[in-house]
Tab-separated table of C-alpha atoms in Angstrom:
chain	number	residue	atom	x	y	z
A	1	MET	CA	5.101	28.342	-56.414
A	2	VAL	CA	4.619	31.940	-57.544
A	3	PRO	CA	2.183	32.508	-60.447
A	4	TYR	CA	3.659	34.518	-63.329
A	5	PRO	CA	2.566	36.853	-64.749
A	6	GLY	CA	-0.256	37.623	-62.305
A	7	TRP	CA	-2.326	39.846	-64.558
A	8	LEU	CA	-2.241	37.252	-67.303
A	9	CYS	CA	-3.399	34.429	-65.052
A	10	ILE	CA	-6.307	36.563	-63.743
A	11	ALA	CA	-7.429	37.563	-67.235
A	12	LEU	CA	-6.841	34.156	-68.819
A	13	ASP	CA	-10.396	32.792	-68.534
A	14	GLN	CA	-11.945	35.935	-70.026
A	15	GLU	CA	-9.371	36.013	-72.827
A	16	ASN	CA	-9.863	32.339	-73.640
A	17	ARG	CA	-13.628	32.770	-73.894
A	18	SER	CA	-13.257	35.758	-76.197
A	19	LEU	CA	-11.013	33.676	-78.461
A	20	GLY	CA	-13.401	30.734	-78.407
A	21	LEU	CA	-10.981	28.556	-76.486
A	22	VAL	CA	-13.441	27.587	-73.750
A	23	ASP	CA	-16.117	25.152	-74.873
A	24	ASP	CA	-19.204	25.086	-72.645
A	25	HIS	CA	-21.899	23.873	-75.091
A	26	PRO	CA	-23.725	20.504	-74.747
A	27	HIS	CA	-21.754	17.604	-76.253
A	28	LYS	CA	-22.983	14.976	-78.725
A	29	TRP	CA	-19.762	12.971	-78.929
A	30	PRO	CA	-18.565	10.635	-76.157
A	31	MET	CA	-16.101	12.221	-73.758
A	32	PRO	CA	-12.958	10.488	-75.132
A	33	LEU	CA	-13.645	12.000	-78.581
A	34	GLN	CA	-15.129	15.399	-77.681
A	35	ALA	CA	-12.173	17.381	-79.040
A	36	LEU	CA	-13.073	16.001	-82.497
A	37	GLU	CA	-16.435	17.805	-82.339
A	38	HIS	CA	-14.524	20.920	-83.374
A	39	LYS	CA	-14.257	21.063	-87.157
A	40	GLN	CA	-10.900	22.829	-87.043
A	41	PHE	CA	-9.332	20.198	-84.831
A	42	ARG	CA	-10.923	17.366	-86.823
A	43	LEU	CA	-9.504	18.651	-90.133
A	44	LEU	CA	-6.070	19.199	-88.634
A	45	TRP	CA	-6.173	15.793	-86.973
A	46	LEU	CA	-6.929	13.922	-90.211
A	47	ALA	CA	-4.508	15.916	-92.354
A	48	THR	CA	-1.720	15.612	-89.812
A	49	PHE	CA	-2.215	11.844	-89.666
A	50	VAL	CA	-1.716	11.509	-93.432
A	51	SER	CA	1.296	13.827	-93.341
A	52	ASN	CA	2.896	11.974	-90.432
A	53	ALA	CA	2.416	8.591	-92.116
A	54	GLY	CA	4.200	9.938	-95.197
A	55	SER	CA	7.018	11.359	-93.092
A	56	TRP	CA	7.584	7.967	-91.446
A	57	MET	CA	7.706	6.319	-94.874
A	58	GLN	CA	10.467	8.724	-95.835
A	59	ARG	CA	12.285	8.201	-92.547
A	60	VAL	CA	12.397	4.433	-93.086
A	61	ALA	CA	13.805	4.849	-96.592
A	62	ALA	CA	16.317	7.549	-95.652
A	63	ALA	CA	17.689	5.716	-92.602
A	64	TRP	CA	18.016	2.484	-94.554
A	65	LEU	CA	19.839	4.251	-97.390
A	66	VAL	CA	22.218	5.997	-94.968
A	67	TYR	CA	23.110	2.673	-93.337
A	68	THR	CA	23.403	0.649	-96.539
A	69	LEU	CA	25.378	3.318	-98.404
A	70	SER	CA	27.781	3.949	-95.505
A	71	GLY	CA	27.815	0.548	-93.806
A	72	SER	CA	28.341	2.250	-90.442
A	73	GLU	CA	26.217	2.835	-87.338
A	74	THR	CA	28.107	6.101	-86.831
A	75	TRP	CA	26.505	7.647	-89.909
A	76	LEU	CA	23.062	6.844	-88.536
A	77	GLY	CA	23.948	8.928	-85.494
A	78	ILE	CA	25.366	11.705	-87.647
A	79	ASP	CA	22.155	11.772	-89.684
A	80	ALA	CA	20.105	12.066	-86.484
A	81	ALA	CA	22.415	14.833	-85.255
A	82	MET	CA	22.061	16.757	-88.514
A	83	ALA	CA	18.287	16.722	-88.096
A	84	GLY	CA	18.554	17.817	-84.464
A	85	LEU	CA	21.291	20.462	-84.686
A	86	PRO	CA	18.984	23.285	-85.890
A	87	THR	CA	16.861	22.900	-82.781
A	88	LEU	CA	19.682	24.209	-80.635
A	89	LEU	CA	19.731	27.437	-82.614
A	90	LEU	CA	16.125	28.042	-83.611
A	91	LEU	CA	13.561	26.481	-81.291
A	92	PRO	CA	13.596	29.114	-78.517
A	93	PHE	CA	13.058	31.882	-81.078
A	94	ALA	CA	10.569	29.704	-82.985
A	95	GLY	CA	8.487	29.729	-79.818
A	96	VAL	CA	8.571	33.528	-79.812
A	97	LEU	CA	7.551	33.466	-83.496
A	98	ALA	CA	4.577	31.244	-82.690
A	99	ASP	CA	3.428	33.715	-80.015
A	100	ARG	CA	3.838	36.831	-82.167
A	101	THR	CA	2.653	35.792	-85.673
A	102	ASP	CA	-0.140	33.884	-87.390
A	103	ARG	CA	0.610	30.257	-86.499
A	104	ARG	CA	-1.291	28.993	-89.543
A	105	ARG	CA	0.998	30.879	-91.911
A	106	VAL	CA	4.059	29.404	-90.234
A	107	LEU	CA	2.658	25.888	-90.664
A	108	LEU	CA	1.688	26.459	-94.309
A	109	ILE	CA	5.202	27.523	-95.276
A	110	ALA	CA	6.803	24.689	-93.300
A	111	ASN	CA	4.660	22.000	-94.929
A	112	ALA	CA	5.326	23.377	-98.417
A	113	VAL	CA	9.092	23.265	-97.828
A	114	HIS	CA	8.894	19.701	-96.477
A	115	ALA	CA	7.044	18.649	-99.628
A	116	LEU	CA	9.685	20.206	-101.880
A	117	LEU	CA	12.495	18.461	-99.984
A	118	ALA	CA	10.762	15.106	-100.434
A	119	VAL	CA	10.403	15.735	-104.167
A	120	LEU	CA	14.124	16.590	-104.340
A	121	LEU	CA	15.082	13.258	-102.731
A	122	ALA	CA	12.773	11.377	-105.102
A	123	VAL	CA	14.331	13.031	-108.157
A	124	LEU	CA	17.880	12.363	-106.933
A	125	TRP	CA	17.023	8.707	-106.347
A	126	TRP	CA	15.433	8.258	-109.773
A	127	VAL	CA	18.447	9.734	-111.596
A	128	ASP	CA	20.723	7.514	-109.466
A	129	ALA	CA	22.563	10.477	-107.943
A	130	LEU	CA	21.621	10.076	-104.283
A	131	ALA	CA	24.561	9.989	-101.853
A	132	VAL	CA	24.941	10.018	-98.068
A	133	TRP	CA	25.913	13.699	-97.969
A	134	GLN	CA	22.692	14.636	-99.795
A	135	LEU	CA	20.599	12.658	-97.303
A	136	LEU	CA	22.415	14.432	-94.467
A	137	GLY	CA	21.816	17.796	-96.117
A	138	VAL	CA	18.081	17.179	-96.447
A	139	SER	CA	17.982	16.017	-92.826
A	140	PHE	CA	19.593	19.302	-91.775
A	141	VAL	CA	17.193	21.492	-93.777
A	142	SER	CA	14.223	19.422	-92.604
A	143	GLY	CA	15.438	19.952	-89.054
A	144	LEU	CA	15.512	23.712	-89.628
A	145	VAL	CA	11.941	23.727	-90.922
A	146	ALA	CA	10.679	21.398	-88.191
A	147	ALA	CA	12.310	23.530	-85.502
A	148	ILE	CA	10.559	26.654	-86.787
A	149	ALA	CA	7.158	24.923	-87.078
A	150	ALA	CA	7.130	22.764	-83.921
A	151	PRO	CA	6.003	25.384	-81.345
A	152	ALA	CA	3.272	26.674	-83.673
A	153	SER	CA	2.040	23.137	-84.287
A	154	GLN	CA	1.914	22.329	-80.574
A	155	SER	CA	0.359	25.596	-79.465
A	156	VAL	CA	-2.557	25.535	-81.947
A	157	ILE	CA	-4.024	22.466	-80.224
A	158	PRO	CA	-5.959	24.425	-77.547
A	159	THR	CA	-7.085	26.925	-80.182
A	160	ALA	CA	-8.427	24.242	-82.515
A	161	ALA	CA	-9.922	21.950	-79.868
A	162	GLY	CA	-10.975	24.251	-77.028
A	163	GLU	CA	-9.254	25.050	-73.764
A	164	ASP	CA	-11.446	22.591	-71.849
A	165	HIS	CA	-10.280	19.699	-74.031
A	166	ILE	CA	-6.502	20.025	-73.771
A	167	PRO	CA	-5.848	16.557	-72.236
A	168	ASN	CA	-8.238	14.907	-74.704
A	169	ALA	CA	-6.826	16.827	-77.681
A	170	VAL	CA	-3.216	16.060	-76.737
A	171	ALA	CA	-4.045	12.363	-76.333
A	172	LEU	CA	-5.950	12.263	-79.649
A	173	ASN	CA	-3.143	14.131	-81.402
A	174	SER	CA	-0.564	11.752	-80.019
A	175	PHE	CA	-2.766	8.797	-80.961
A	176	GLN	CA	-2.926	9.803	-84.614
A	177	TYR	CA	0.811	10.495	-84.655
A	178	ASN	CA	1.584	7.066	-83.290
A	179	VAL	CA	-0.915	5.251	-85.500
A	180	ALA	CA	0.929	6.994	-88.331
A	181	ARG	CA	4.147	5.837	-86.689
A	182	ALA	CA	2.882	2.267	-87.017
A	183	VAL	CA	1.287	2.581	-90.469
A	184	GLY	CA	4.024	4.713	-92.049
A	185	PRO	CA	6.973	2.355	-91.438
A	186	ALA	CA	4.878	-0.654	-92.480
A	187	LEU	CA	3.934	1.010	-95.778
A	188	GLY	CA	7.434	2.412	-96.109
A	189	GLY	CA	8.996	-1.021	-95.679
A	190	LEU	CA	6.714	-2.492	-98.342
A	191	ALA	CA	7.323	0.386	-100.746
A	192	LEU	CA	11.069	0.201	-100.111
A	193	ALA	CA	11.172	-3.551	-100.777
A	194	TRP	CA	8.842	-3.565	-103.797
A	195	TRP	CA	9.412	-0.260	-105.582
A	196	GLY	CA	12.462	1.424	-104.051
A	197	ALA	CA	13.197	4.436	-101.869
A	198	GLY	CA	12.122	6.978	-104.466
A	199	TRP	CA	8.480	6.008	-104.075
A	200	CYS	CA	8.691	6.502	-100.313
A	201	PHE	CA	9.947	10.041	-100.920
A	202	LEU	CA	7.280	10.788	-103.543
A	203	LEU	CA	4.422	9.484	-101.398
A	204	ASN	CA	5.684	11.630	-98.536
A	205	ALA	CA	5.621	14.703	-100.770
A	206	LEU	CA	2.020	13.969	-101.747
A	207	SER	CA	1.021	13.500	-98.102
A	208	PHE	CA	1.783	17.144	-97.357
A	209	LEU	CA	-0.853	18.320	-99.849
A	210	GLY	CA	-3.648	17.310	-97.479
A	211	MET	CA	-2.058	19.272	-94.645
A	212	ILE	CA	-1.609	22.343	-96.825
A	213	GLY	CA	-5.248	22.067	-97.964
A	214	ALA	CA	-6.535	21.740	-94.397
A	215	LEU	CA	-4.563	24.759	-93.228
A	216	THR	CA	-5.764	26.792	-96.207
A	217	VAL	CA	-9.477	26.327	-95.470
A	218	LEU	CA	-9.202	26.940	-91.732
A	219	ARG	CA	-9.922	30.341	-90.261
A	220	THR	CA	-6.903	32.324	-89.098
A	221	MET	CA	-5.792	30.986	-85.769
A	222	PRO	CA	-5.128	33.602	-83.109
A	223	SER	CA	-1.511	33.811	-82.153
A	224	GLY	CA	-0.417	34.692	-78.678
A	225	THR	CA	-0.390	38.151	-77.187
A	226	ARG	CA	0.975	40.741	-79.589
A	227	SER	CA	3.221	43.304	-77.961
A	228	GLU	CA	5.931	45.812	-78.665
A	229	THR	CA	8.422	43.705	-76.698
A	230	SER	CA	11.498	42.644	-78.655
A	231	SER	CA	12.111	38.994	-79.515
A	232	LEU	CA	14.725	38.752	-76.776
A	233	GLY	CA	12.324	40.395	-74.350
A	234	SER	CA	9.590	37.922	-75.284
A	235	LEU	CA	12.032	35.074	-74.813
A	236	GLY	CA	12.883	36.499	-71.403
A	237	GLU	CA	9.196	36.424	-70.425
A	238	GLY	CA	9.118	32.701	-71.123
A	239	VAL	CA	12.294	32.152	-69.104
A	240	ALA	CA	10.842	34.158	-66.210
A	241	PHE	CA	7.708	32.026	-66.254
A	242	LEU	CA	9.759	28.826	-66.113
A	243	ARG	CA	11.919	30.190	-63.296
A	244	SER	CA	8.759	30.686	-61.273
A	245	ARG	CA	7.617	27.103	-61.978
A	246	SER	CA	10.254	24.653	-60.778
A	247	ASP	CA	7.810	21.774	-61.287
A	248	LEU	CA	7.627	22.519	-65.022
A	249	CYS	CA	11.422	22.763	-65.175
A	250	ARG	CA	11.710	19.262	-63.749
A	251	MET	CA	9.218	18.028	-66.328
A	252	LEU	CA	11.369	19.525	-69.069
A	253	ILE	CA	14.350	17.675	-67.596
A	254	LEU	CA	12.340	14.453	-67.862
A	255	VAL	CA	11.520	15.230	-71.511
A	256	ALA	CA	15.220	15.615	-72.297
A	257	LEU	CA	16.248	12.571	-70.267
A	258	ILE	CA	13.729	10.214	-71.877
A	259	ALA	CA	14.511	11.525	-75.361
A	260	PHE	CA	18.270	11.137	-74.773
A	261	GLY	CA	18.196	7.744	-73.081
A	262	GLY	CA	15.564	6.318	-75.429
A	263	ALA	CA	17.318	7.389	-78.627
A	264	PRO	CA	18.973	4.021	-79.444
A	265	MET	CA	15.576	2.309	-79.700
A	266	VAL	CA	14.869	4.403	-82.818
A	267	THR	CA	18.250	5.533	-84.161
A	268	LEU	CA	19.970	2.133	-84.040
A	269	LEU	CA	17.078	-0.057	-85.228
A	270	PRO	CA	18.546	-0.397	-88.752
A	271	ALA	CA	21.702	-1.819	-87.172
A	272	VAL	CA	19.655	-4.137	-84.932
A	273	ALA	CA	17.768	-5.446	-87.971
A	274	LYS	CA	20.841	-5.948	-90.130
A	275	THR	CA	23.518	-6.900	-87.579
A	276	LEU	CA	21.805	-8.619	-84.645
A	277	LEU	CA	18.817	-10.158	-86.432
A	278	ASP	CA	19.888	-10.295	-90.112
A	279	VAL	CA	16.347	-9.516	-91.324
A	280	GLY	CA	16.928	-6.696	-93.837
A	281	ALA	CA	14.786	-3.674	-94.680
A	282	THR	CA	11.464	-5.471	-94.127
A	283	GLY	CA	12.583	-6.541	-90.656
A	284	TYR	CA	13.663	-2.982	-89.871
A	285	SER	CA	10.275	-1.598	-90.858
A	286	THR	CA	8.622	-4.335	-88.741
A	287	LEU	CA	10.613	-3.246	-85.674
A	288	LEU	CA	9.755	0.403	-86.258
A	289	THR	CA	6.112	-0.516	-86.866
A	290	SER	CA	6.025	-2.451	-83.578
A	291	PHE	CA	7.350	0.614	-81.751
A	292	GLY	CA	4.598	2.648	-83.407
A	293	VAL	CA	1.881	0.129	-82.504
A	294	GLY	CA	2.952	0.275	-78.858
A	295	ALA	CA	2.940	4.059	-79.034
A	296	ALA	CA	-0.541	4.067	-80.577
A	297	ILE	CA	-1.824	1.793	-77.804
A	298	ALA	CA	-0.455	4.253	-75.232
A	299	GLY	CA	-2.253	7.102	-76.970
A	300	LEU	CA	-5.493	5.125	-77.142
A	301	LEU	CA	-5.339	4.246	-73.447
A	302	LEU	CA	-4.799	7.873	-72.513
A	303	ILE	CA	-7.763	8.960	-74.642
A	304	PHE	CA	-10.134	6.754	-72.652
A	305	PHE	CA	-8.279	6.744	-69.341
A	306	HIS	CA	-6.401	9.858	-68.287
A	307	PRO	CA	-6.200	10.089	-64.466
A	308	ALA	CA	-5.484	13.564	-63.164
A	309	LYS	CA	-3.325	12.451	-60.241
A	310	HIS	CA	0.135	10.906	-59.920
A	311	ALA	CA	1.248	11.919	-63.434
A	312	VAL	CA	4.894	12.251	-62.368
A	313	SER	CA	4.945	8.741	-60.888
A	314	ARG	CA	3.521	7.264	-64.091
A	315	ILE	CA	6.044	9.170	-66.200
A	316	VAL	CA	8.984	7.947	-64.120
A	317	VAL	CA	7.789	4.328	-64.177
A	318	ALA	CA	7.380	4.535	-67.965
A	319	ALA	CA	10.897	5.945	-68.330
A	320	ILE	CA	12.352	3.092	-66.277
A	321	VAL	CA	10.449	0.575	-68.442
A	322	VAL	CA	12.010	2.123	-71.569
A	323	GLY	CA	15.436	1.777	-69.959
A	324	ILE	CA	14.831	-1.886	-69.136
A	325	CYS	CA	13.679	-2.511	-72.720
A	326	HIS	CA	17.030	-1.187	-73.969
A	327	VAL	CA	18.944	-3.599	-71.760
A	328	VAL	CA	16.820	-6.555	-72.884
A	329	MET	CA	17.070	-5.527	-76.557
A	330	ALA	CA	20.859	-5.898	-76.315
A	331	TRP	CA	20.367	-9.667	-75.929
A	332	ALA	CA	17.386	-10.130	-78.274
A	333	ASN	CA	18.608	-12.741	-80.756
A	334	ARG	CA	15.182	-13.591	-82.187
A	335	THR	CA	13.004	-11.326	-84.303
A	336	VAL	CA	9.792	-12.034	-82.392
A	337	LEU	CA	11.461	-11.055	-79.114
A	338	ALA	CA	12.906	-7.855	-80.580
A	339	VAL	CA	9.516	-6.922	-82.052
A	340	GLY	CA	7.842	-7.411	-78.653
A	341	ILE	CA	10.483	-5.325	-76.870
A	342	ALA	CA	10.112	-2.527	-79.421
A	343	GLY	CA	6.341	-2.513	-78.871
A	344	ILE	CA	6.651	-2.263	-75.077
A	345	ALA	CA	9.284	0.463	-75.409
A	346	GLY	CA	7.035	2.425	-77.778
A	347	MET	CA	4.107	2.219	-75.376
A	348	ALA	CA	6.147	3.400	-72.377
A	349	PHE	CA	8.119	6.072	-74.280
A	350	VAL	CA	5.133	7.738	-75.904
A	351	GLY	CA	2.917	7.354	-72.847
A	352	ALA	CA	5.457	9.345	-70.858
A	353	MET	CA	5.698	12.017	-73.570
A	354	ILE	CA	1.901	12.396	-73.783
A	355	GLU	CA	1.672	12.874	-70.023
A	356	LEU	CA	4.499	15.422	-70.079
A	357	GLY	CA	2.982	17.329	-73.001
A	358	THR	CA	-0.428	17.456	-71.342
A	359	GLU	CA	0.986	18.757	-68.066
A	360	LEU	CA	3.076	21.448	-69.771
A	361	LEU	CA	0.256	22.667	-72.037
A	362	SER	CA	-2.457	22.699	-69.390
A	363	GLN	CA	-0.330	24.590	-66.862
A	364	THR	CA	0.834	27.308	-69.277
A	365	PRO	CA	-1.213	30.420	-70.242
A	366	ASP	CA	-2.078	30.583	-73.951
A	367	ALA	CA	-0.045	33.760	-74.459
A	368	LEU	CA	3.087	31.856	-73.413
A	369	ARG	CA	2.369	28.461	-74.960
A	370	GLY	CA	4.467	29.025	-78.073
A	371	ARG	CA	7.538	29.810	-75.987
A	372	ILE	CA	7.049	26.979	-73.491
A	373	SER	CA	6.283	24.566	-76.339
A	374	GLY	CA	9.504	25.771	-77.948
A	375	VAL	CA	11.488	24.875	-74.840
A	376	GLN	CA	9.731	21.505	-74.656
A	377	GLN	CA	10.484	20.769	-78.296
A	378	LEU	CA	14.064	21.950	-77.781
A	379	SER	CA	14.447	19.546	-74.870
A	380	PHE	CA	13.211	16.663	-77.008
A	381	ARG	CA	14.618	17.489	-80.429
A	382	ALA	CA	18.078	18.336	-79.155
A	383	ALA	CA	18.365	15.487	-76.667
A	384	GLN	CA	17.214	12.682	-78.975
A	385	PRO	CA	19.671	13.354	-81.835
A	386	LEU	CA	22.476	13.869	-79.304
A	387	GLY	CA	21.584	10.561	-77.684
A	388	GLY	CA	21.440	8.907	-81.091
A	389	LEU	CA	24.844	10.282	-82.056
A	390	LEU	CA	26.527	9.224	-78.808
A	391	ALA	CA	24.843	5.806	-78.927
A	392	SER	CA	26.077	5.271	-82.472
A	393	LEU	CA	29.617	6.216	-81.438
A	394	VAL	CA	29.469	3.796	-78.496
A	395	ALA	CA	28.114	1.094	-80.829
A	396	GLY	CA	30.909	1.744	-83.312
A	397	TYR	CA	33.688	1.459	-80.729
A	398	ALA	CA	32.290	-0.916	-78.094
A	399	GLY	CA	29.516	-2.785	-79.893
A	400	LEU	CA	25.786	-2.463	-80.403
A	401	GLN	CA	24.912	-4.412	-77.256
A	402	THR	CA	27.063	-2.154	-75.078
A	403	ALA	CA	25.308	0.938	-76.444
A	404	PHE	CA	21.862	-0.416	-75.549
A	405	VAL	CA	22.929	-1.487	-72.045
A	406	VAL	CA	24.661	1.811	-71.235
A	407	PHE	CA	21.782	3.990	-72.400
A	408	GLY	CA	19.203	1.789	-70.695
A	409	ALA	CA	21.043	2.138	-67.384
A	410	VAL	CA	21.445	5.911	-67.797
A	411	LEU	CA	17.732	6.354	-68.492
A	412	SER	CA	16.513	4.184	-65.606
A	413	LEU	CA	18.855	5.686	-63.012
A	414	GLY	CA	18.289	9.238	-64.265
A	415	ALA	CA	14.501	8.898	-64.084
A	416	ALA	CA	14.713	7.578	-60.527
A	417	PHE	CA	16.899	10.561	-59.573
A	418	VAL	CA	14.459	13.104	-61.049
A	419	PHE	CA	11.609	11.417	-59.180
A	420	LEU	CA	13.535	11.941	-55.934
A	421	LEU	CA	13.876	15.626	-56.848
A	422	PHE	CA	10.093	15.913	-57.239
A	423	LYS	CA	9.534	14.110	-53.970
A	424	SER	CA	12.002	16.256	-52.009
A	425	HIS	CA	10.450	19.446	-53.428
A	426	ARG	CA	6.956	18.425	-52.332
A	427	SER	CA	8.100	17.521	-48.841
A	428	SER	CA	9.966	20.812	-48.344
């Protein structure tokens, strides 16, 4: 393993201290919560939780409308693909943007646009003019905005929480996201059943106001190293760093594999609720909530218990568990069984992603974090919609059960193969 770039690695500690990224003062909070001692991280953490809960409310309503208006699993996959397509074009350069500009400004603009899109959907629903093509269009634009903002959002974590608290901050950040993933669908299902989809969209729009307010009062966050290098040159620096770190490349492969193979557990849940279980919108939100509860449990466990060794082994085992959950879900003919499977899958899926995110962030210099986070987000955000689209096509032609079995087998076997690659590299 050859460190790259050498001068940056040598100067990293001094640079981090000058930016306030290294936290060496006495702590008053217990170790699992120490990242929350930092006011900046605490404000972002709370505001992001509210925003994420609103986003999941909208996702429940939008997915249910796409399926009920079209009556086809294929359109669920197309909707997921529309949200993921922009990542293929923008995420690598979004990482460069996060390393060369004020990350706070990027996040402010992104959250404002997300709020406006939610208001647009609410208005279209209330005037009874909402159609599938409009939902797909909003998914595409939301994907564009999310692709631009994702590297900035990921790379501000060390800045807001302190370099010494990266594992704790990543686990806390994932915990709030997955609590929101549990709370949001539950609230979204209730709002959808009682008031209609328009209220889900409106509440999501309001949820972004807290995020915009939090970003406004925070001090300007330092971006990465400013240089005269062109955008393509900056992108090349990130590629060169990854070429020197084959271990990180294999982790990125695992990110893509788990996102691709685990896509049916999220994308096809409306079809599971309506076709396999016949439980309607409330049942769908219950399944999605169960996935979120499992994910939140994984985040909570990793806050209090985050062993430094054997991360790759834990990630691979978690990926195989997700694959097995897909196979079992294909034959889940009772709601309580499907809810339990979704919870286990959520715990394993998100646990693996937290471990991968922690490893990638902690092993990347701050000046390159935007670009490496961009590649990580690209691996996830491109692979999951692609997996969702292919799974929906398989479900449409060969049946829902076949789609879950095929993707479960692909994920389990693929994870075992990547583990063998890690093992052979270490022994060589």
